[in-house]
Coordinates of C-alpha atoms and ligand atoms in Angstrom, one line a residue:
M1 CA -89.6 67.4 -221.5
R2 CA -90.8 67.9 -218.4
S3 CA -89.2 69.0 -215.5
P4 CA -89.2 66.5 -212.4
L5 CA -92.0 68.3 -210.2
S6 CA -94.0 68.3 -213.1
L7 CA -94.0 64.4 -213.3
F8 CA -96.4 63.7 -210.8
P9 CA -99.1 66.5 -210.3
L10 CA -101.6 64.0 -210.9
Y11 CA -101.4 62.1 -207.3
S12 CA -104.6 62.1 -204.8
L13 CA -103.6 62.1 -201.7
L14 CA -103.4 57.9 -200.5
S15 CA -103.7 56.5 -197.4
L16 CA -101.3 54.0 -197.2
S17 CA -103.2 52.5 -194.3
G18 CA -105.9 51.8 -196.3
G19 CA -103.7 50.4 -198.9
L20 CA -104.8 52.6 -201.4
T21 CA -102.6 52.1 -204.7
P22 CA -101.6 55.3 -206.9
N23 CA -104.1 57.2 -209.4
D24 CA -103.9 55.0 -212.2
N25 CA -103.5 58.1 -214.6
S26 CA -99.8 58.9 -212.3
P27 CA -97.5 59.2 -215.4
P28 CA -95.2 55.9 -215.7
L29 CA -92.2 56.4 -214.1
K30 CA -90.0 54.7 -217.1
Y31 CA -86.9 55.0 -215.6
A32 CA -87.9 54.3 -211.6
N33 CA -84.9 51.1 -211.1
H34 CA -82.4 53.5 -212.4
I35 CA -83.4 56.4 -209.9
F36 CA -83.8 53.5 -207.2
N37 CA -80.4 52.8 -207.9
A38 CA -78.7 56.0 -207.8
I39 CA -80.3 56.6 -204.9
Q40 CA -78.5 53.2 -203.2
D41 CA -75.5 54.0 -205.3
S42 CA -74.7 57.6 -203.8
M43 CA -71.7 58.1 -202.3
R44 CA -70.6 54.6 -202.5
Q45 CA -67.5 53.3 -204.1
W46 CA -69.2 49.8 -205.0
G47 CA -72.3 50.8 -207.1
S48 CA -70.6 54.0 -208.2
S49 CA -68.1 51.8 -210.0
L50 CA -70.3 49.1 -211.6
H51 CA -72.9 52.2 -212.5
H52 CA -70.2 54.6 -213.9
N53 CA -72.4 56.6 -216.0
G54 CA -74.1 58.9 -213.4
V55 CA -76.6 61.2 -214.5
S56 CA -77.7 62.3 -211.4
F57 CA -76.9 65.9 -209.3
F58 CA -77.2 66.0 -205.4
L59 CA -76.6 68.9 -203.3
A60 CA -74.6 67.5 -200.8
T61 CA -72.7 68.8 -198.0
V62 CA -69.6 68.5 -196.0
P63 CA -69.5 68.9 -192.3
A64 CA -67.1 71.3 -190.8
G65 CA -64.5 69.7 -188.9
T66 CA -63.9 66.7 -191.6
Q67 CA -60.6 66.6 -192.7
L68 CA -59.8 66.8 -196.5
Y69 CA -56.2 65.5 -197.7
H70 CA -54.3 67.3 -201.1
G71 CA -51.6 65.5 -202.3
T72 CA -49.0 68.0 -203.9
S73 CA -45.1 69.0 -205.0
K74 CA -44.9 71.6 -202.9
S75 CA -44.7 72.6 -199.6
S76 CA -47.0 75.9 -198.8
P77 CA -50.9 75.9 -198.5
V78 CA -52.6 76.1 -201.3
N79 CA -54.7 79.5 -202.4
G80 CA -57.3 78.7 -205.2
T81 CA -59.2 76.2 -206.7
E82 CA -57.7 72.8 -206.6
W83 CA -58.7 69.3 -205.5
L84 CA -59.2 67.6 -202.5
A85 CA -59.7 63.7 -201.7
F86 CA -61.8 62.1 -198.5
E87 CA -59.0 59.5 -198.3
P88 CA -55.2 60.4 -197.5
E89 CA -54.1 57.5 -199.7
H90 CA -55.9 59.0 -202.6
A91 CA -53.8 62.2 -202.0
M92 CA -51.0 60.9 -202.0
V93 CA -50.9 58.9 -205.3
F94 CA -50.6 62.9 -206.1
A95 CA -47.7 63.7 -203.4
R96 CA -44.6 63.5 -205.5
P97 CA -42.3 65.7 -206.9
R98 CA -43.5 67.8 -210.4
R99 CA -41.2 66.8 -213.2
G100 CA -40.6 69.6 -214.8
P101 CA -40.1 69.7 -218.4
P102 CA -36.2 70.5 -220.0
P103 CA -36.0 73.9 -221.3
G104 CA -37.4 74.5 -224.6
A105 CA -40.2 71.6 -223.1
P106 CA -43.8 72.1 -224.5
P107 CA -45.9 74.2 -222.5
P108 CA -47.5 72.7 -219.0
G109 CA -50.2 71.3 -219.2
D110 CA -49.4 68.6 -221.9
D111 CA -49.4 66.0 -219.1
H112 CA -52.5 66.8 -217.7
D113 CA -55.5 63.8 -217.5
D114 CA -52.9 62.1 -218.9
P115 CA -53.5 58.5 -216.6
E116 CA -49.7 57.6 -217.3
R117 CA -48.9 60.8 -214.4
P118 CA -50.6 60.7 -211.2
E119 CA -50.6 64.8 -211.3
G120 CA -51.4 64.3 -215.0
R121 CA -54.7 62.3 -213.7
H122 CA -56.2 65.5 -211.4
G123 CA -54.6 67.9 -213.7
E124 CA -52.3 69.6 -212.2
L125 CA -52.3 69.7 -208.6
R126 CA -50.0 72.5 -209.4
R127 CA -52.1 75.5 -207.6
R128 CA -54.1 77.6 -209.5
E129 CA -53.7 81.5 -208.9
P130 CA -55.9 83.8 -208.8
R131 CA -56.4 85.9 -212.2
G132 CA -52.7 87.6 -212.5
P133 CA -52.6 91.6 -213.7
D134 CA -53.7 91.2 -217.5
G135 CA -56.9 89.1 -216.2
R136 CA -55.6 85.2 -217.3
H137 CA -54.5 83.0 -215.6
T138 CA -51.2 82.6 -214.3
D139 CA -50.8 78.9 -214.0
A140 CA -47.5 78.8 -211.4
W141 CA -45.4 76.4 -213.6
P142 CA -42.3 78.6 -212.8
D143 CA -42.8 78.2 -209.4
N144 CA -42.3 74.6 -209.6
F145 CA -38.8 74.8 -210.3
G146 CA -36.5 75.0 -207.4
E147 CA -39.1 72.7 -205.3
D148 CA -38.1 70.5 -203.3
D149 CA -37.5 66.9 -204.6
A150 CA -40.5 65.8 -203.2
G151 CA -44.0 65.0 -202.0
Y152 CA -46.7 66.7 -200.0
L153 CA -50.0 65.9 -198.2
H154 CA -51.4 68.5 -196.8
T155 CA -54.6 67.8 -194.5
Y156 CA -57.0 70.4 -194.2
V157 CA -59.6 71.1 -192.2
A158 CA -63.4 72.3 -193.8
A159 CA -63.8 75.6 -191.6
E160 CA -67.4 75.9 -192.6
D161 CA -69.9 73.5 -193.7
L162 CA -69.1 73.3 -197.5
R163 CA -72.2 72.9 -200.0
L164 CA -71.5 70.7 -202.9
L165 CA -72.5 69.8 -206.2
Y166 CA -72.4 66.0 -206.1
V167 CA -71.9 64.9 -209.6
D168 CA -72.7 60.8 -209.2
G169 CA -71.1 57.8 -210.8
M170 CA -67.5 57.6 -211.7
S171 CA -67.7 61.2 -212.9
A172 CA -63.7 61.8 -212.2
A173 CA -62.7 59.3 -214.3
K174 CA -61.5 60.6 -217.5
T175 CA -62.8 57.8 -220.0
S176 CA -64.9 58.0 -223.3
K177 CA -67.6 55.3 -221.8
G178 CA -69.9 58.0 -220.3
T179 CA -68.1 58.9 -217.1
L180 CA -68.2 62.5 -218.2
D181 CA -71.0 63.3 -220.4
S182 CA -73.1 64.9 -217.1
Q183 CA -70.5 66.7 -217.0
D184 CA -69.3 67.8 -220.4
I185 CA -72.4 67.6 -222.6
L186 CA -74.5 68.6 -219.8
L187 CA -73.2 71.1 -217.2
F188 CA -70.6 72.4 -219.2
N189 CA -73.1 72.6 -222.4
G190 CA -69.7 71.4 -224.8
S191 CA -67.6 73.8 -224.1
V192 CA -65.0 71.7 -222.5
G193 CA -63.4 71.2 -226.0
D194 CA -60.4 68.5 -226.8
R195 CA -57.0 69.6 -226.6
P196 CA -55.5 70.2 -230.0
D197 CA -53.1 67.0 -229.6
G198 CA -55.7 65.0 -229.2
G199 CA -55.5 64.4 -225.8
P200 CA -59.0 64.5 -223.2
A201 CA -59.9 67.8 -222.3
G202 CA -58.3 69.4 -219.3
E203 CA -59.5 69.1 -215.4
N204 CA -58.5 72.4 -215.3
E205 CA -61.0 73.4 -217.4
R206 CA -63.9 71.2 -215.5
A207 CA -62.4 73.3 -212.1
R208 CA -62.9 76.3 -213.8
L209 CA -66.0 76.4 -215.5
A210 CA -67.4 74.3 -212.5
C211 CA -65.8 77.5 -210.0
E212 CA -67.5 80.1 -212.9
M213 CA -71.1 78.5 -212.6
A214 CA -70.7 78.5 -208.4
E215 CA -70.7 81.8 -208.8
N216 CA -72.6 83.8 -211.3
E217 CA -75.2 80.8 -212.6
W218 CA -75.6 79.6 -209.2
G219 CA -75.3 82.9 -206.8
G220 CA -72.5 81.8 -204.9
R221 CA -74.5 78.8 -203.1
I222 CA -71.9 76.4 -204.2
D223 CA -68.8 75.6 -203.4
G224 CA -67.3 72.9 -205.3
L225 CA -67.5 69.7 -207.1
L226 CA -68.1 66.5 -205.4
R227 CA -67.6 63.5 -207.8
M228 CA -65.9 60.2 -207.9
E229 CA -62.6 58.0 -209.1
A230 CA -60.9 55.4 -206.9
G231 CA -62.0 57.8 -204.5
F232 CA -64.5 60.5 -203.8
E233 CA -63.1 63.8 -204.2
I234 CA -64.0 67.8 -204.2
I235 CA -62.8 70.4 -207.3
L236 CA -62.9 73.2 -204.4
C237 CA -63.2 76.8 -205.6
A238 CA -61.6 78.4 -202.8
F239 CA -59.1 76.9 -200.3
E240 CA -57.9 79.6 -198.5
R241 CA -61.9 80.5 -198.0
D242 CA -63.3 77.4 -197.2
L243 CA -60.6 75.3 -195.1
T244 CA -58.2 75.9 -192.0
L245 CA -54.6 74.1 -192.7
L246 CA -54.1 71.7 -190.2
R247 CA -50.2 70.5 -191.2
I248 CA -48.2 69.8 -194.4
T249 CA -46.2 66.8 -193.7
Q250 CA -43.3 65.5 -196.1
V251 CA -44.3 61.7 -197.7
K252 CA -42.2 59.1 -198.4
P253 CA -39.9 59.8 -201.4
Q254 CA -42.2 57.2 -203.9
D255 CA -39.7 54.6 -205.0
K256 CA -39.6 51.1 -207.1
D257 CA -42.4 49.9 -204.4
E258 CA -44.6 52.7 -204.8
F259 CA -44.6 52.7 -208.8
G260 CA -43.9 49.5 -209.9
P261 CA -40.4 48.2 -211.2
K262 CA -38.1 51.3 -213.0
G263 CA -37.2 50.8 -216.6
G264 CA -40.4 49.9 -218.2
H265 CA -39.0 47.4 -220.2
E266 CA -41.4 45.4 -219.6
H267 CA -44.0 47.6 -221.7
G268 CA -41.6 49.2 -224.2
G269 CA -41.5 52.4 -221.9
R270 CA -43.6 54.8 -222.3
E271 CA -44.0 54.5 -226.2
G272 CA -44.5 51.4 -226.4
R273 CA -47.0 50.8 -223.7
K274 CA -49.4 53.0 -225.2
Q275 CA -50.7 50.8 -227.7
D276 CA -50.8 47.9 -229.6
N277 CA -50.4 47.1 -233.0
D278 CA -54.2 47.9 -233.4
G279 CA -54.3 50.2 -231.2
K280 CA -56.0 49.0 -228.5
R281 CA -54.4 49.7 -224.9
R282 CA -54.1 46.0 -223.5
G283 CA -52.0 44.4 -221.4
P284 CA -52.5 43.9 -217.4
G285 CA -55.3 45.8 -216.6
G286 CA -53.4 47.3 -213.5
P287 CA -52.5 51.4 -213.6
P288 CA -50.3 51.9 -216.6
R289 CA -47.1 51.2 -216.2
G290 CA -43.5 52.4 -218.0
G291 CA -41.7 55.2 -218.1
P292 CA -41.1 58.1 -215.5
G293 CA -44.8 58.7 -215.6
R294 CA -45.9 55.6 -214.9
G295 CA -48.9 54.6 -212.5
P296 CA -48.3 54.2 -209.0
N297 CA -48.8 50.5 -207.4
S298 CA -52.1 50.7 -206.6
S299 CA -52.0 48.8 -202.9
R300 CA -51.5 51.3 -200.4
W301 CA -54.3 53.6 -202.6
M302 CA -57.0 50.3 -203.3
R303 CA -57.0 49.6 -199.7
A304 CA -58.1 52.0 -198.3
V305 CA -60.7 53.0 -201.1
T306 CA -62.2 49.9 -201.6
A307 CA -63.1 50.6 -197.6
R308 CA -65.2 52.5 -198.4
Y309 CA -67.6 50.3 -201.0
H310 CA -70.3 51.1 -198.8
G311 CA -70.2 54.4 -198.1
I312 CA -68.0 57.1 -197.3
G313 CA -68.9 57.2 -193.6
G314 CA -68.6 59.1 -190.7
N315 CA -71.9 61.0 -192.4
R316 CA -68.9 62.9 -193.5
V317 CA -71.4 63.6 -196.6
S318 CA -75.1 64.3 -196.2
L319 CA -77.3 64.6 -200.0
N320 CA -80.9 65.9 -200.2
Y321 CA -82.4 62.8 -201.5
D322 CA -86.0 64.6 -201.1
H323 CA -84.7 67.9 -204.1
F324 CA -82.5 66.4 -206.7
V325 CA -82.2 66.3 -210.5
T326 CA -81.6 63.2 -212.8
A327 CA -81.4 62.7 -216.4
F328 CA -83.7 60.0 -215.7
S329 CA -86.7 61.8 -215.1
Y330 CA -87.2 63.2 -218.4
D331 CA -89.1 61.9 -221.1
V332 CA -86.2 61.1 -222.9
D333 CA -84.5 57.6 -224.1
L334 CA -80.7 57.2 -222.6
F335 CA -80.2 53.9 -223.5
Q336 CA -78.9 54.0 -226.8
D337 CA -76.1 52.3 -227.4
E338 CA -75.1 48.5 -226.3
S339 CA -73.7 49.4 -222.8
G340 CA -76.5 48.9 -221.0
L341 CA -75.3 52.7 -219.4
P342 CA -77.0 55.8 -219.8
R343 CA -75.6 58.7 -222.3
L344 CA -76.2 61.7 -222.9
G345 CA -74.6 62.4 -226.0
H346 CA -77.6 62.1 -228.4
L347 CA -80.2 64.7 -226.1
S348 CA -81.0 67.3 -228.3
R349 CA -79.7 70.8 -227.2
S350 CA -83.2 71.7 -225.5
E351 CA -83.6 68.6 -224.0
L352 CA -79.9 69.2 -222.0
E353 CA -80.7 72.8 -221.6
A354 CA -84.4 72.4 -219.8
I355 CA -81.9 69.5 -216.8
R356 CA -79.3 72.2 -216.9
R357 CA -82.1 75.2 -215.8
D358 CA -83.9 72.7 -213.3
I359 CA -80.4 72.0 -211.9
T360 CA -79.7 75.9 -210.9
T361 CA -83.2 75.8 -210.1
L362 CA -82.7 73.3 -207.7
I363 CA -79.3 75.1 -206.2
T364 CA -81.1 78.4 -205.9
T365 CA -83.4 76.9 -204.2
H366 CA -82.5 74.5 -201.9
D367 CA -79.9 73.3 -199.5
A368 CA -78.1 70.1 -198.7
T369 CA -78.7 71.0 -195.3
E370 CA -82.5 71.3 -195.1
K371 CA -84.5 69.2 -193.2
S372 CA -85.2 65.7 -196.1
K373 CA -85.6 62.6 -195.4
D374 CA -82.8 60.0 -196.0
W375 CA -84.4 57.5 -198.7
Q376 CA -81.2 55.7 -199.3
V377 CA -81.7 54.1 -195.6
I378 CA -85.0 53.4 -197.3
A379 CA -83.5 51.6 -200.7
D380 CA -81.4 49.6 -198.4
M381 CA -84.5 48.4 -196.1
V382 CA -85.5 47.1 -199.8
V383 CA -82.0 46.1 -201.5
T384 CA -81.2 43.8 -197.9
R385 CA -84.8 42.3 -197.6
Y386 CA -85.2 41.0 -201.5
S387 CA -81.2 40.9 -202.5
K388 CA -80.2 37.1 -201.1
D389 CA -84.1 36.4 -201.7
L390 CA -84.7 37.2 -205.1
S391 CA -81.0 35.8 -206.3
Y392 CA -82.1 32.3 -204.7
F393 CA -85.6 31.9 -206.7
V394 CA -83.0 32.4 -210.1
S395 CA -80.1 30.7 -208.9
G396 CA -81.4 27.1 -210.0
K397 CA -81.1 25.4 -206.5
I398 CA -85.2 25.4 -206.7
N399 CA -86.5 22.6 -209.1
S400 CA -90.1 22.7 -208.5
M401 CA -92.8 25.2 -209.2
E402 CA -94.4 23.6 -205.5
A403 CA -90.7 24.6 -204.1
L404 CA -90.2 28.1 -205.6
Q405 CA -94.4 28.5 -204.7
A406 CA -93.2 27.5 -201.1
E407 CA -90.8 30.1 -200.9
I408 CA -91.9 33.2 -202.3
E409 CA -95.7 32.4 -200.2
R410 CA -92.6 32.5 -196.8
V411 CA -91.5 36.1 -198.2
M412 CA -94.9 37.5 -199.3
S413 CA -97.0 36.0 -196.2
P414 CA -97.1 38.9 -194.1
Y415 CA -99.0 41.3 -196.6
I416 CA -101.4 38.4 -197.0
D417 CA -105.1 38.2 -194.8
Y418 CA -105.8 34.2 -195.3
S419 CA -109.3 35.3 -194.8
D420 CA -109.7 37.3 -197.9
R421 CA -107.1 37.1 -200.4
N422 CA -106.1 40.2 -203.1
D423 CA -103.4 40.6 -204.8
V424 CA -103.6 43.7 -205.3
V425 CA -104.4 45.0 -201.5
E426 CA -101.1 42.3 -201.0
A427 CA -98.7 44.0 -203.6
Q428 CA -100.0 47.4 -202.3
R429 CA -99.1 46.6 -198.2
C430 CA -95.7 44.6 -199.6
A431 CA -94.7 47.7 -201.6
T432 CA -95.5 50.3 -199.3
Q433 CA -93.8 48.5 -196.1
F434 CA -90.7 50.5 -196.1
L435 CA -92.5 53.9 -196.6
P436 CA -92.7 56.6 -194.9
P437 CA -96.2 57.5 -194.2
H438 CA -97.7 59.6 -196.5
S439 CA -94.6 59.9 -199.3
L440 CA -96.4 59.1 -201.6
D441 CA -98.6 62.7 -201.3
S442 CA -95.6 64.6 -202.5
E443 CA -93.7 65.3 -205.5
S444 CA -90.7 63.4 -204.2
L445 CA -88.9 61.3 -207.3
A446 CA -87.2 59.4 -204.1
A447 CA -90.9 58.6 -202.7
H448 CA -92.0 57.3 -206.4
S449 CA -89.1 55.6 -207.3
V450 CA -88.2 53.7 -204.3
Y451 CA -92.5 53.2 -204.1
S452 CA -92.2 51.6 -207.8
V453 CA -89.5 49.2 -207.7
A454 CA -90.8 47.9 -204.1
H455 CA -94.1 47.6 -206.4
S456 CA -92.3 45.9 -208.8
I457 CA -91.0 43.2 -206.7
C458 CA -94.0 42.6 -204.9
S459 CA -96.3 42.0 -207.3
K460 CA -93.5 40.1 -209.6
L461 CA -93.1 38.0 -207.2
L462 CA -97.4 37.5 -206.9
E463 CA -97.3 37.1 -210.9
A464 CA -94.5 34.1 -210.6
D465 CA -96.6 32.5 -207.7
K466 CA -100.0 32.5 -209.2
G467 CA -97.8 30.7 -213.0
T468 CA -98.5 27.2 -213.5
D469 CA -95.5 26.6 -215.8
F470 CA -92.3 26.3 -213.4
E471 CA -89.9 27.5 -216.8
S472 CA -92.0 31.0 -216.8
A473 CA -92.5 31.2 -213.7
V474 CA -88.9 31.3 -213.2
Q475 CA -88.4 33.3 -215.7
I476 CA -90.5 36.9 -214.7
L477 CA -87.9 36.6 -211.6
R478 CA -85.0 36.4 -213.8
D479 CA -86.5 39.4 -215.8
L480 CA -87.2 41.0 -212.0
V481 CA -83.5 40.6 -211.7
D482 CA -82.5 41.7 -215.2
Y483 CA -84.8 45.2 -214.5
L484 CA -83.4 45.6 -210.9
D485 CA -79.8 45.1 -211.9
W486 CA -78.4 45.9 -208.1
T487 CA -75.1 45.9 -207.4
T488 CA -75.1 43.6 -204.4
W489 CA -75.3 40.9 -206.3
K490 CA -71.8 41.3 -208.2
E491 CA -70.3 41.7 -204.2
C492 CA -67.4 39.2 -204.3
R493 CA -68.0 36.9 -200.9
G494 CA -65.2 35.9 -198.1
C495 CA -62.0 37.6 -199.5
A496 CA -59.6 37.1 -197.2
P497 CA -57.9 39.9 -195.0
D498 CA -54.7 39.8 -197.7
E499 CA -57.5 40.3 -200.4
L500 CA -59.5 42.8 -202.2
C501 CA -63.0 42.5 -204.1
V502 CA -61.7 43.9 -206.9
V503 CA -63.8 45.7 -209.9
P504 CA -62.6 48.6 -212.5
I505 CA -61.9 51.6 -211.0
W506 CA -60.6 53.8 -213.8
P507 CA -57.7 53.3 -215.0
M508 CA -57.5 50.5 -214.2
G509 CA -59.5 46.7 -213.9
T510 CA -60.3 44.2 -217.3
V511 CA -63.9 43.5 -218.7
Q512 CA -63.4 40.2 -216.4
D513 CA -63.1 42.0 -212.9
Y514 CA -66.8 44.0 -214.5
E515 CA -68.4 40.9 -215.4
S516 CA -67.8 39.3 -212.6
P517 CA -65.9 41.2 -209.6
S518 CA -63.5 38.6 -207.5
C519 CA -61.3 38.6 -204.7
K520 CA -57.4 39.4 -205.6
N521 CA -54.0 39.8 -203.9
A522 CA -54.4 43.3 -202.0
S523 CA -50.8 43.5 -202.9
N524 CA -51.7 43.5 -206.7
P525 CA -55.1 43.9 -207.0
Y526 CA -54.7 45.1 -210.6
D527 CA -51.6 43.3 -212.1
Q528 CA -53.6 40.5 -214.0
D529 CA -54.0 40.0 -217.7
G530 CA -56.8 40.8 -219.6
E531 CA -58.5 43.5 -221.7
S532 CA -58.8 46.8 -219.8
Y533 CA -62.0 47.5 -219.1
W534 CA -61.7 51.2 -220.0
G535 CA -60.2 50.8 -223.4
G536 CA -58.5 53.4 -225.2
M537 CA -58.3 56.8 -222.8
R538 CA -60.5 59.3 -223.7
H539 CA -60.0 61.9 -226.6
Ligands
NAG1 C1 -54.4 84.8 -202.5 O1 -54.0 85.3 -203.6 C2 -54.9 86.1 -203.3 C3 -54.2 87.0 -204.9 O2 -53.1 86.7 -205.3 C4 -54.0 87.4 -202.3 O3 -54.4 88.5 -202.8 C5 -54.4 86.6 -201.1 O4 -54.3 87.4 -200.0 C6 -54.0 85.1 -201.2 N1 -54.4 84.5 -200.3 C7 -53.5 84.2 -199.0 C8 -54.8 83.1 -197.9 O5 -52.4 83.4 -199.2
NAG2 C1 -74.9 76.0 -225.2 O1 -73.6 76.3 -226.3 C2 -74.1 76.4 -227.5 C3 -73.0 76.7 -228.4 O2 -72.3 75.3 -228.7 C4 -74.7 78.0 -227.6 O3 -75.6 78.2 -228.4 C5 -75.7 78.2 -226.0 O4 -76.7 79.4 -225.9 C6 -75.0 77.5 -225.0 N1 -76.5 77.9 -223.9 C7 -75.8 78.2 -222.4 C8 -76.7 77.8 -222.0 O5 -74.7 78.6 -222.4
NAG3 C1 -47.2 47.5 -203.6 O1 -46.7 48.0 -202.8 C2 -46.9 47.0 -201.8 C3 -46.4 47.2 -200.7 O2 -47.2 48.7 -200.5 C4 -45.5 45.7 -202.3 O3 -46.5 44.8 -201.6 C5 -46.2 45.0 -203.7 O4 -45.1 44.2 -203.6 C6 -46.2 46.2 -204.4 N1 -46.4 46.0 -206.0 C7 -45.8 46.2 -206.8 C8 -46.0 45.1 -208.1 O5 -44.8 46.7 -207.2
NAG4 C1 -49.4 38.9 -203.6 O1 -48.9 39.7 -204.2 C2 -47.4 39.5 -203.3 C3 -46.7 41.2 -204.4 O2 -47.0 40.4 -205.8 C4 -46.8 38.4 -203.3 O3 -45.1 38.9 -203.0 C5 -47.0 37.4 -202.4 O4 -46.7 36.4 -202.2 C6 -48.7 37.9 -202.9 N1 -49.7 36.5 -202.5 C7 -50.2 35.9 -202.9 C8 -51.4 34.7 -201.4 O5 -50.4 35.4 -203.7

C-alpha cells in the first residue's frame, strides 16, 4: 500500500522543452485512465452517471452567495443537518406534505431511503434537531403532525464559502451496484448497518457519521458532503451556521400530473409493484409508481438536471485537482466483478484504513480554495481533441491501411520533424502538448494521469500507423478506445427541443439506456419498457 504522494518520488526533473520522457524507473500508474476519467467526469451529471461508482474524494468549495434549495413539508427554517440541492427542481421533488403514520404505526424512519417515496429517497427531509436533553437525537417526528398539508421550497444562500468533501460518481444513489462503496465501506468503515427489516441503510446514518467525522477527525475543516444522484446535493451539517435564508415558498400541491396516475392499479399498488414472481424488479425504467408513495413524474426534475450534464455551471463548485485522494492510485485491484466498475468491498481493512488516513491528511493539510491547477480543463482539451477522431478511426468507415495512415498522419503531423523522424520524441511532443510547463516535476496525480493517458493515445496512434496489417492496426485503436472509456462516446446527437438524452440515473433507467443512451420524450423521459438498470434496491 502506498499513499498517492509516494507514487512519484523517482521522477527526475523533466524539461518539457527538451522532450524527455519520465524516468523509466517511475512506477506505472495502473489506473491512469480511470483517474483521468474521474477528473473529467467530476461535477458533471453525464460522466458521473455512466461512471457511477466513484472511488475518489476531492476538496470542494461552494462560494458564498450561491443559492441552494431544500424541499420539505415544513415552513420553518432548518436548524441542524439536512440536504441541499443545486437545482430547485431537484429540491421540489421533496417539497410535499409528509404522510404521517396512522396512530400505532411503526416509528418514523421506516420509509427512509425507500425510493418509492420521495421523502424517503433523501431519507428524512425532516429537520434533524440537535441532541435533546437526554443526549439522544430527537428526530422531530411529532412536529410533523399539524403541519400544513403542503410542501415548501426553501431557498438559502451560502453565508460563507462552504468547505465540502466531494464523493464522486453517483454517490447519493442508494443502490447495491457500488455507488455507496466509497461512503459505507471506506469512509464510514462499515458502520452504516443494514436496517433490521432488511431495508437499505439510512441516509440519516450517513449524514450523522459524516458530520461527526467533520467535527472529530477532520478538525471542523469540512462543512458537509457533496454528492450526486439525479442532481448534485450537499449534506450540510449546520444549516443555521452556514446559510442565510432567502425565502420559503409553498409549492403547488402535487397532483397526478406530478406523481403519475393515481390508484396504482397498473402495477398492483404498493405491494404488487415491488417485485415480479422471480423477485426481480421489472417494468418501466421510469420512477417507481403505485400507491401513495409512488415516485414523482420525472419530467420537470430531469429537464433541470440534464441541463447540468456537462457541468454544474456558474463556478458554483471548485475542486482542488492538485491534491485529492482516489482509490485508483493505490496498489489494489478494484475490478473484481464483471460490471467493469470499481468496487471496494474486497479490500482489506488495512488497505481501506490507509486510504481513509490519506483522506484525513488531505483535509487537514489542504483547502479547496488554495491555488491549484484546473486539471479538468486540461483533460477536456485531450478529450475534445481526440474523441471524434478516435471514434471515426474505429467506426468502420475507413477501409484501407493507406487511408488509416493518412488520417493518423493528419493527427500526428504537428509533432513530426520530417527531417528527423523519431517515434519516441513524436509521442512525447504529442503527449505533453496540453501540459503546463514542469507539471511532471511534481507528484501531482492529475498531471501524471493526464500525461499517461495522452501518451497512450499518441503512442498507440504511432503504433497503428507503423503497422502493415490493417485489421491489427484498427484493433490497436479499438483497444485504445476501450481503455479510454470516454463517456463522450455515449452522448446522444441532435435531440429535439422536447427531448432529453436519457441515461440511467438512479432509480430510473433501463439496461438499454446504459448501453446506448438515446433521445427520449422529455415529458416522459423514463416511461418505457425494459429491464431496470438498477435492479432491486439495496439490501
Ligand atoms: C437551533 O437549535 C438549538 C438547540 O435546540 C438552539 O439552541 C438554537 O438557538 C437554534 N438555532 C436557531 C437559529 O434556531
Ligand atoms: C473499523 O471497524 C472495525 C470493526 O468493524 C474496527 O475494529 C476498527 O477499529 C474501525 N476502524 C476505524 C478507523 O474506526
Ligand atoms: C409529467 O408532467 C408533465 C408536465 O410537467 C406532463 O406533460 C406529462 O404528461 C407528465 N407525465 C406523466 C407520465 O404523467
Ligand atoms: C410525449 O409525451 C407526452 C406525455 O406522455 C405526450 O402527450 C406527447 O404526445 C409525447 N410526444 C411525442 C412526440 O411522442
